[in-house]
Coordinates of C-alpha atoms in Angstrom, one line a residue:
X130 CA -32.7 -35.2 37.7
X131 CA -30.2 -34.3 34.9
X132 CA -31.9 -36.9 32.7
X133 CA -35.3 -35.3 33.2
X134 CA -33.8 -31.9 32.6
X135 CA -32.3 -33.0 29.3
X136 CA -35.5 -34.5 27.9
X137 CA -37.0 -31.4 26.4
X138 CA -33.8 -30.9 24.4
X139 CA -34.8 -33.8 22.2
X140 CA -37.8 -32.2 20.6
X141 CA -36.2 -28.7 20.7
X142 CA -33.3 -30.0 18.6
X143 CA -35.8 -31.8 16.3
X144 CA -37.2 -28.3 15.6
X145 CA -33.8 -26.5 15.2
X146 CA -32.1 -28.7 12.6
X147 CA -34.9 -29.0 10.1
X148 CA -35.6 -25.3 10.2
X149 CA -32.2 -24.3 8.8
X150 CA -31.0 -27.5 7.1
X151 CA -34.1 -29.2 5.6
X152 CA -36.9 -26.5 5.5
X153 CA -35.0 -24.3 2.9
X154 CA -34.5 -27.2 0.4
X155 CA -38.0 -28.6 1.1
X156 CA -39.8 -25.3 0.5
X157 CA -37.6 -24.7 -2.6
X158 CA -37.9 -28.1 -4.2
X159 CA -41.6 -28.9 -3.4
X160 CA -43.3 -25.5 -3.0
X161 CA -41.3 -23.7 -5.7
X162 CA -39.9 -20.9 -3.6
X163 CA -36.6 -19.4 -4.8
X164 CA -33.5 -19.7 -2.8
X165 CA -33.1 -16.0 -2.6
X166 CA -36.7 -15.6 -1.3
X167 CA -36.2 -18.2 1.3
X168 CA -32.9 -16.8 2.5
X169 CA -34.5 -13.3 2.8
X170 CA -37.5 -14.6 4.7
X171 CA -35.3 -16.6 7.2
X172 CA -33.1 -13.5 7.7
X173 CA -36.1 -11.3 8.3
X174 CA -37.6 -13.8 10.7
X175 CA -34.4 -13.7 12.8
X176 CA -34.2 -9.9 12.7
X177 CA -37.8 -9.6 13.8
X178 CA -37.3 -12.3 16.5
X179 CA -34.3 -10.3 17.8
X180 CA -36.7 -8.0 19.6
X181 CA -38.2 -10.8 21.6
X182 CA -35.0 -12.1 23.1
X183 CA -34.3 -9.3 25.6
X184 CA -38.0 -9.1 26.5
X185 CA -38.2 -12.8 27.3
X186 CA -34.8 -12.8 29.0
X187 CA -35.9 -9.9 31.2
X188 CA -39.2 -11.5 31.9
X189 CA -37.6 -14.8 33.0
X190 CA -35.4 -12.9 35.4
X191 CA -38.0 -10.7 36.9
X192 CA -41.1 -12.8 37.3
X193 CA -41.0 -14.5 40.7
X194 CA -44.0 -16.9 41.2
X195 CA -43.7 -19.5 43.9
X196 CA -43.6 -22.1 41.1
X197 CA -40.2 -20.7 39.9
X198 CA -39.2 -18.0 37.5
X199 CA -37.5 -20.3 35.0
X200 CA -40.0 -23.0 35.0
X201 CA -43.2 -20.9 34.6
X202 CA -42.0 -19.0 31.5
X203 CA -40.7 -22.3 30.0
X204 CA -44.0 -24.1 30.7
X205 CA -46.2 -21.3 29.3
X206 CA -44.3 -21.2 26.0
X207 CA -44.6 -24.9 25.1
X208 CA -48.0 -24.8 23.3
X209 CA -47.0 -21.9 21.0
X210 CA -43.7 -23.6 20.1
X211 CA -45.3 -27.0 19.4
X212 CA -48.1 -25.6 17.3
X213 CA -46.0 -23.2 15.2
X214 CA -43.4 -26.0 14.6
X215 CA -46.2 -28.2 13.4
X216 CA -47.4 -25.6 10.9
X217 CA -43.9 -24.8 9.5
X218 CA -43.0 -28.5 9.0
X219 CA -46.4 -29.6 7.5
X220 CA -47.3 -26.8 5.1
X221 CA -50.2 -27.0 2.6
X222 CA -49.3 -27.3 -1.1
X223 CA -50.3 -23.7 -1.6
X224 CA -47.9 -22.3 1.0
X225 CA -45.8 -19.4 -0.1
X226 CA -43.3 -16.9 1.3
X227 CA -46.1 -15.3 3.4
X228 CA -47.0 -18.6 5.0
X229 CA -43.4 -19.3 5.8
X230 CA -42.8 -15.8 7.2
X231 CA -46.0 -15.9 9.4
X232 CA -45.5 -19.3 11.0
X233 CA -41.7 -18.9 11.0
X234 CA -42.0 -15.8 13.1
X235 CA -44.3 -17.4 15.6
X236 CA -42.0 -20.5 15.7
X237 CA -39.0 -18.3 16.3
X238 CA -40.6 -16.4 19.1
X239 CA -42.1 -19.5 20.7
X240 CA -38.8 -21.3 20.4
X241 CA -37.0 -18.4 22.1
X242 CA -39.6 -18.4 24.9
X243 CA -38.9 -22.1 25.5
X244 CA -35.2 -22.3 25.0
X245 CA -34.1 -19.2 26.8
X246 CA -35.5 -20.0 30.3
X247 CA -34.6 -23.7 29.7
X248 CA -30.9 -23.0 29.1
X249 CA -30.8 -20.3 31.9
X250 CA -32.4 -23.0 34.2
X251 CA -29.6 -25.4 33.3
X252 CA -26.9 -22.7 33.9
X253 CA -28.1 -22.2 37.4
X254 CA -28.4 -25.9 38.4
X255 CA -24.7 -26.1 39.2
X256 CA -22.3 -23.5 40.5
X257 CA -19.2 -25.6 40.0
X258 CA -16.8 -25.0 37.1
X259 CA -16.7 -28.6 36.0
X260 CA -20.2 -29.4 37.1
X261 CA -21.5 -26.9 34.6
X262 CA -19.9 -28.9 31.8
X263 CA -21.7 -32.0 33.0
X264 CA -25.1 -30.2 33.0
X265 CA -24.4 -28.8 29.5
X266 CA -23.3 -32.2 28.3
X267 CA -26.5 -33.9 29.4
X268 CA -28.6 -31.2 27.6
X269 CA -26.5 -31.1 24.4
X270 CA -26.2 -34.9 24.3
X271 CA -30.0 -35.1 24.4
X272 CA -30.2 -32.4 21.7
X273 CA -28.0 -34.5 19.5
X274 CA -30.4 -37.4 19.9
X275 CA -33.2 -35.2 18.8
X276 CA -31.1 -34.1 15.9
X277 CA -30.6 -37.7 14.8
X278 CA -34.3 -38.3 15.0
X279 CA -34.9 -35.2 12.9
X280 CA -32.5 -36.6 10.3
X281 CA -33.9 -40.1 10.2
X282 CA -37.6 -39.2 10.1
X283 CA -37.7 -37.1 6.9
X284 CA -35.6 -39.5 4.9
X285 CA -37.1 -42.6 6.3
X286 CA -40.7 -41.5 5.6
X287 CA -39.7 -39.8 2.4
X288 CA -39.8 -36.2 1.0
X289 CA -40.7 -36.9 -2.6
X290 CA -44.0 -35.1 -2.6
X291 CA -45.8 -32.3 -0.7
X292 CA -49.1 -34.2 -0.6
X293 CA -50.0 -36.7 2.1
X294 CA -47.9 -37.7 5.1
X295 CA -44.2 -36.9 4.2
X296 CA -41.0 -36.8 6.1
X297 CA -41.4 -33.2 7.4
X298 CA -44.9 -34.1 8.5
X299 CA -43.4 -36.7 10.7
X300 CA -41.2 -34.1 12.3
X301 CA -44.3 -31.9 12.7
X302 CA -46.2 -34.6 14.6
X303 CA -43.1 -35.3 16.8
X304 CA -42.9 -31.6 17.7
X305 CA -46.6 -31.3 18.6
X306 CA -46.6 -34.3 20.9
X307 CA -43.1 -34.7 22.4
X308 CA -42.3 -31.1 23.3
X309 CA -45.2 -30.5 25.7
X310 CA -44.9 -34.0 27.1
X311 CA -41.2 -33.9 27.8
X312 CA -41.4 -30.3 29.0
X313 CA -44.0 -31.1 31.7
X314 CA -41.8 -34.0 32.9
X315 CA -38.9 -31.6 33.4
X316 CA -41.1 -29.1 35.2
X317 CA -42.4 -31.8 37.5
X318 CA -39.0 -33.3 38.4
X319 CA -36.3 -30.7 38.2
X320 CA -36.2 -28.0 41.0
X321 CA -35.9 -24.3 40.5
X322 CA -32.4 -23.1 41.2
X323 CA -31.6 -20.7 44.0
X324 CA -31.8 -17.0 43.1
X325 CA -28.6 -15.2 44.4
X326 CA -29.8 -11.7 43.5
X327 CA -29.2 -9.1 46.2
X328 CA -30.8 -6.2 44.3
X329 CA -32.7 -5.3 41.1
X330 CA -31.2 -3.0 38.5
X331 CA -33.0 -0.5 36.3
X332 CA -32.9 -1.5 32.6
X333 CA -30.2 1.0 31.5
X334 CA -27.9 0.1 34.4
X335 CA -28.5 -3.6 33.7
X336 CA -27.3 -3.1 30.1
X337 CA -24.3 -1.1 31.2
X338 CA -23.2 -4.0 33.4
X339 CA -23.6 -6.4 30.5
X340 CA -21.5 -4.4 28.1
X341 CA -18.8 -3.9 30.7
X342 CA -18.6 -7.6 31.4
X343 CA -15.4 -8.2 29.3
X344 CA -15.3 -12.0 29.5
X345 CA -18.9 -12.1 28.2
X346 CA -18.2 -9.7 25.4
X347 CA -15.3 -11.8 24.3
X348 CA -17.2 -15.0 24.6
X349 CA -20.3 -13.9 22.7
X350 CA -18.1 -12.4 19.9
X351 CA -16.3 -15.7 19.5
X352 CA -19.5 -17.7 19.7
X353 CA -21.0 -15.5 17.0
X354 CA -18.1 -16.0 14.7
X355 CA -17.9 -19.8 15.3
X356 CA -21.7 -20.1 14.9
X357 CA -21.5 -18.3 11.6
X358 CA -18.8 -20.6 10.5
X359 CA -20.9 -23.7 11.4
X360 CA -24.1 -22.3 9.9
X361 CA -22.6 -22.1 6.4
X362 CA -21.8 -25.8 5.8
X363 CA -25.0 -26.8 7.8
X364 CA -27.1 -24.7 5.3
X365 CA -25.3 -26.1 2.2
X366 CA -24.7 -29.7 3.4
X367 CA -27.5 -31.3 1.3
X368 CA -26.5 -29.5 -1.8
X369 CA -22.8 -30.3 -1.4
X370 CA -23.5 -34.0 -1.0
X371 CA -25.9 -34.2 -3.9
X372 CA -24.3 -31.9 -6.4
X373 CA -20.6 -31.9 -5.6
X374 CA -20.2 -35.5 -4.5
X375 CA -23.0 -36.9 -6.7
X376 CA -24.4 -38.9 -3.7
X377 CA -27.9 -37.6 -3.2
X378 CA -29.0 -41.0 -1.7
X379 CA -26.4 -40.8 1.0
X380 CA -27.3 -37.3 2.4
X381 CA -29.3 -38.8 5.2
X382 CA -26.7 -41.4 6.3
X383 CA -23.8 -38.9 6.1
X384 CA -25.7 -36.4 8.2
X385 CA -26.7 -39.1 10.7
X386 CA -23.1 -40.2 11.0
X387 CA -22.0 -36.6 11.6
X388 CA -24.4 -36.1 14.5
X389 CA -23.8 -39.6 15.9
X390 CA -20.2 -38.8 16.2
X391 CA -21.2 -35.5 17.9
X392 CA -22.8 -37.6 20.6
X393 CA -19.5 -39.4 21.1
X394 CA -17.7 -36.0 21.2
X395 CA -19.7 -34.6 24.1
X396 CA -18.2 -36.8 26.9
X397 CA -14.8 -36.4 25.3
X398 CA -15.2 -32.6 25.5
X399 CA -16.1 -32.9 29.2
X400 CA -13.1 -35.0 29.9
X401 CA -10.7 -32.8 27.9
X402 CA -12.1 -29.7 29.5
X403 CA -11.5 -31.1 33.0
X404 CA -7.8 -31.5 32.1
X405 CA -7.0 -28.4 30.1
X406 CA -9.8 -26.0 30.9
X407 CA -13.0 -25.2 28.9
X408 CA -11.8 -22.3 26.8
X409 CA -8.5 -23.9 25.7
X410 CA -10.3 -27.2 24.9
X411 CA -12.8 -25.4 22.8
X412 CA -10.1 -23.5 20.9
X413 CA -8.2 -26.7 20.3
X414 CA -11.3 -28.3 18.9
X415 CA -12.0 -25.3 16.6
X416 CA -8.5 -25.4 15.3
X417 CA -8.6 -29.1 14.5
X418 CA -12.0 -28.6 12.8
X419 CA -10.4 -26.0 10.5
X420 CA -7.6 -28.4 9.6
X421 CA -9.9 -31.4 8.9
X422 CA -12.5 -29.4 7.1
X423 CA -10.0 -27.7 4.8
X424 CA -9.7 -30.9 2.8
X425 CA -13.4 -31.2 1.9
X426 CA -12.8 -28.4 -0.7
X427 CA -10.7 -30.8 -2.8
X428 CA -13.4 -33.5 -3.0
X429 CA -15.3 -34.3 -6.1
X430 CA -17.8 -36.7 -7.6
X431 CA -17.6 -40.2 -5.9
X432 CA -15.3 -39.1 -3.0
X433 CA -17.9 -40.3 -0.5
X434 CA -15.6 -42.3 1.8
X435 CA -13.2 -39.4 2.3
X436 CA -16.1 -37.1 3.0
X437 CA -17.5 -39.6 5.5
X438 CA -14.2 -39.6 7.4
X439 CA -14.3 -35.8 7.5
X440 CA -17.9 -35.9 8.7
X441 CA -16.9 -38.3 11.5
X442 CA -13.9 -36.2 12.7
X443 CA -15.7 -32.9 12.6
X444 CA -18.7 -34.6 14.2
X445 CA -16.6 -35.5 17.2
X446 CA -15.4 -31.9 17.4
X447 CA -19.0 -30.7 17.2
X448 CA -19.4 -32.1 20.7
X449 CA -16.9 -29.5 21.9
X450 CA -18.9 -26.7 20.2
X451 CA -22.1 -27.8 21.8
X452 CA -21.0 -28.7 25.4
X453 CA -18.3 -26.1 26.3
X454 CA -19.5 -22.6 25.2
X455 CA -22.8 -22.8 27.3
X456 CA -20.7 -23.9 30.3
X457 CA -18.4 -21.0 29.8
X458 CA -21.4 -18.7 29.5
X459 CA -22.6 -19.8 33.0
X460 CA -19.2 -18.8 34.3
X461 CA -19.2 -15.3 32.8
X462 CA -22.6 -14.7 34.3
X463 CA -20.9 -15.1 37.7
X464 CA -18.8 -12.0 36.9
X465 CA -22.0 -10.0 36.5
X466 CA -23.7 -11.5 39.5
X467 CA -20.8 -10.8 41.8
X468 CA -20.4 -7.2 40.5
X469 CA -24.0 -6.0 40.0
X470 CA -25.7 -8.0 42.8
X471 CA -28.4 -9.3 40.5
X472 CA -28.5 -12.8 39.0
X473 CA -29.6 -12.0 35.5
X474 CA -29.0 -15.4 33.7
X475 CA -32.1 -14.8 31.5
X476 CA -30.8 -11.5 30.1
X477 CA -27.4 -13.1 29.4
X478 CA -28.8 -16.1 27.6
X479 CA -31.0 -13.7 25.6
X480 CA -27.9 -12.1 24.3
X481 CA -26.5 -15.6 23.7
X482 CA -29.6 -16.6 21.9
X483 CA -29.5 -13.5 19.7
X484 CA -25.9 -14.3 18.7
X485 CA -27.0 -17.8 17.8
X486 CA -29.9 -16.7 15.7
X487 CA -27.8 -13.9 14.0
X488 CA -25.1 -16.4 13.1
X489 CA -27.6 -18.8 11.6
X490 CA -29.5 -16.1 9.8
X491 CA -26.2 -14.6 8.4
X492 CA -25.3 -18.0 7.1
X493 CA -28.6 -18.5 5.2
X494 CA -28.9 -14.9 4.2
X495 CA -25.4 -14.8 2.7
X496 CA -24.9 -18.1 1.0
X497 CA -28.3 -18.6 -0.7
X498 CA -28.2 -15.2 -2.6
X499 CA -24.6 -15.9 -3.6
X500 CA -25.5 -19.4 -4.9
X501 CA -28.5 -18.0 -6.8
X502 CA -26.1 -15.4 -8.3
X503 CA -23.7 -18.1 -9.4
X504 CA -26.4 -19.9 -11.4
X505 CA -27.2 -22.6 -9.0
X506 CA -30.9 -23.7 -9.4
X507 CA -32.3 -26.2 -6.8
X508 CA -34.5 -29.0 -8.0
X509 CA -33.5 -28.6 -11.6
X510 CA -32.7 -31.5 -13.9
X511 CA -30.2 -29.4 -15.8
X512 CA -26.5 -29.9 -15.3
X513 CA -25.1 -27.5 -12.6
X514 CA -22.7 -25.0 -14.2
X515 CA -19.0 -25.4 -13.3
X516 CA -18.9 -21.9 -11.8
X517 CA -21.9 -22.7 -9.6
X518 CA -20.2 -25.9 -8.3
X519 CA -17.0 -24.1 -7.6
X520 CA -18.9 -21.4 -5.7
X521 CA -20.8 -24.0 -3.7
X522 CA -17.4 -25.7 -2.8
X523 CA -15.8 -22.4 -1.8
X524 CA -18.7 -21.4 0.4
X525 CA -19.0 -24.8 2.0
X526 CA -15.4 -25.8 2.6
X527 CA -13.2 -22.7 2.9
X528 CA -15.3 -19.7 3.8
X529 CA -16.1 -21.1 7.4
X530 CA -12.4 -21.4 8.2
X531 CA -11.8 -17.6 8.5
X532 CA -14.4 -16.8 11.2
X533 CA -13.3 -19.9 13.1
X534 CA -9.7 -18.7 13.2
X535 CA -11.0 -15.3 14.4
X536 CA -13.0 -17.0 17.2
X537 CA -9.8 -18.9 18.3
X538 CA -7.8 -15.7 18.5
X539 CA -10.5 -14.1 20.7
X540 CA -10.8 -17.0 23.2
X541 CA -7.2 -18.3 23.5
X542 CA -6.2 -16.2 26.4
X543 CA -9.6 -16.0 28.0
X544 CA -9.3 -14.8 31.6
X545 CA -11.9 -16.9 33.4
X546 CA -10.6 -20.4 34.3
X547 CA -11.4 -22.7 37.1
X548 CA -9.6 -20.8 39.9
X549 CA -11.0 -17.5 38.9
X550 CA -14.5 -18.9 38.7
X551 CA -14.2 -20.6 42.2
X552 CA -13.2 -17.2 43.6
X553 CA -16.2 -15.6 42.0
X554 CA -18.6 -18.1 43.4
X555 CA -17.1 -17.7 46.9
X556 CA -17.7 -13.9 46.7
X557 CA -21.2 -14.4 45.4
X558 CA -22.1 -16.7 48.3
X559 CA -20.6 -14.1 50.7
X560 CA -22.5 -11.3 48.9
X561 CA -19.2 -9.4 48.3
X562 CA -19.0 -7.3 45.1
X563 CA -15.8 -7.7 43.0
X564 CA -14.0 -5.6 40.4
X565 CA -14.2 -6.3 36.7
X566 CA -12.1 -8.9 35.0
X567 CA -9.8 -7.9 32.2

């Protein structure tokens, strides 16, 4: 069952990585769009999309067909997500900022309508503290497989020209075919989780409970900071390797190695979390990532081996970033369910998704304009100015450390561990409301 549930994560990840790592450089290099324009468009897409998150989250909580409230919203969203992904990844040679904005908005909304009930579905499949890490690990492991596919296809097929069947077109075809196919397999095999709601709250009361859920507020703040820290190097990875290291031909293999190590890191994260708790394990991984990644700022032309080692180590730590926060999220929802009487996983994952998108958008919206200001021009045969290279290095290597340290400070003494979560589940099953955690 967990394998079937994890299948849709493969094409969903094949959409997510290209959108923020490859699409900006592809549209800049082959369609002539400026970095500042692309950064602005992607930021506006996420801001527009923010309005859809609470609506879709509320809808996935409130619709109650016999087929299942999670599965029906997920299934209905698949065609829109697949089609809009196809259009973004295989643009015509005449595509401009308007094209990217239109199809990007549709893709973002469709992706939300697919991913939000999908992750809420997974959060409710297990009620056990450790079992939730396993469910999350299956999904995120499959997502990393999809990420590897999204890395291999563009570089294997080639992205030298916009005409004909190029690497991004291969990702477009994968999205169009695999997402509906794998989605319908999951819908047919994986059951709908039990709904533990005892009541239904008005919208304003629902929002008040969410804001008063202190463990959730701490978690989403830490997740936003850490996501912003991860978004910056993800956005600049291709430029750092090609311009700072002078190894443009190794961009694909290095990115592949990073995410391959991420797959190895997922089961390690589950094992460590079972011994030390989820929030402390996540904090430890973030701290190690800061230490390892700090040294990338001292690399220069030809330092490919050293950078490959950094990619491998931080790739393993990525497994912690992917597997543990969603499992903790499922735990903090128990706080709300026990107190409010309504199981509103969709609303919570809407807020979670909003934090994810905001962190990614902030990464793109911040670094591209700064790079453009520094004199960095993508796709140019001219020598990159020294100031632009120094700016690229500072943004890539050292800026992300600050928000990661802030996220660690927020999460280190997190109040919801295995014992507290077990008590919450017992009270939920007994339909007994509890007081707020501090």
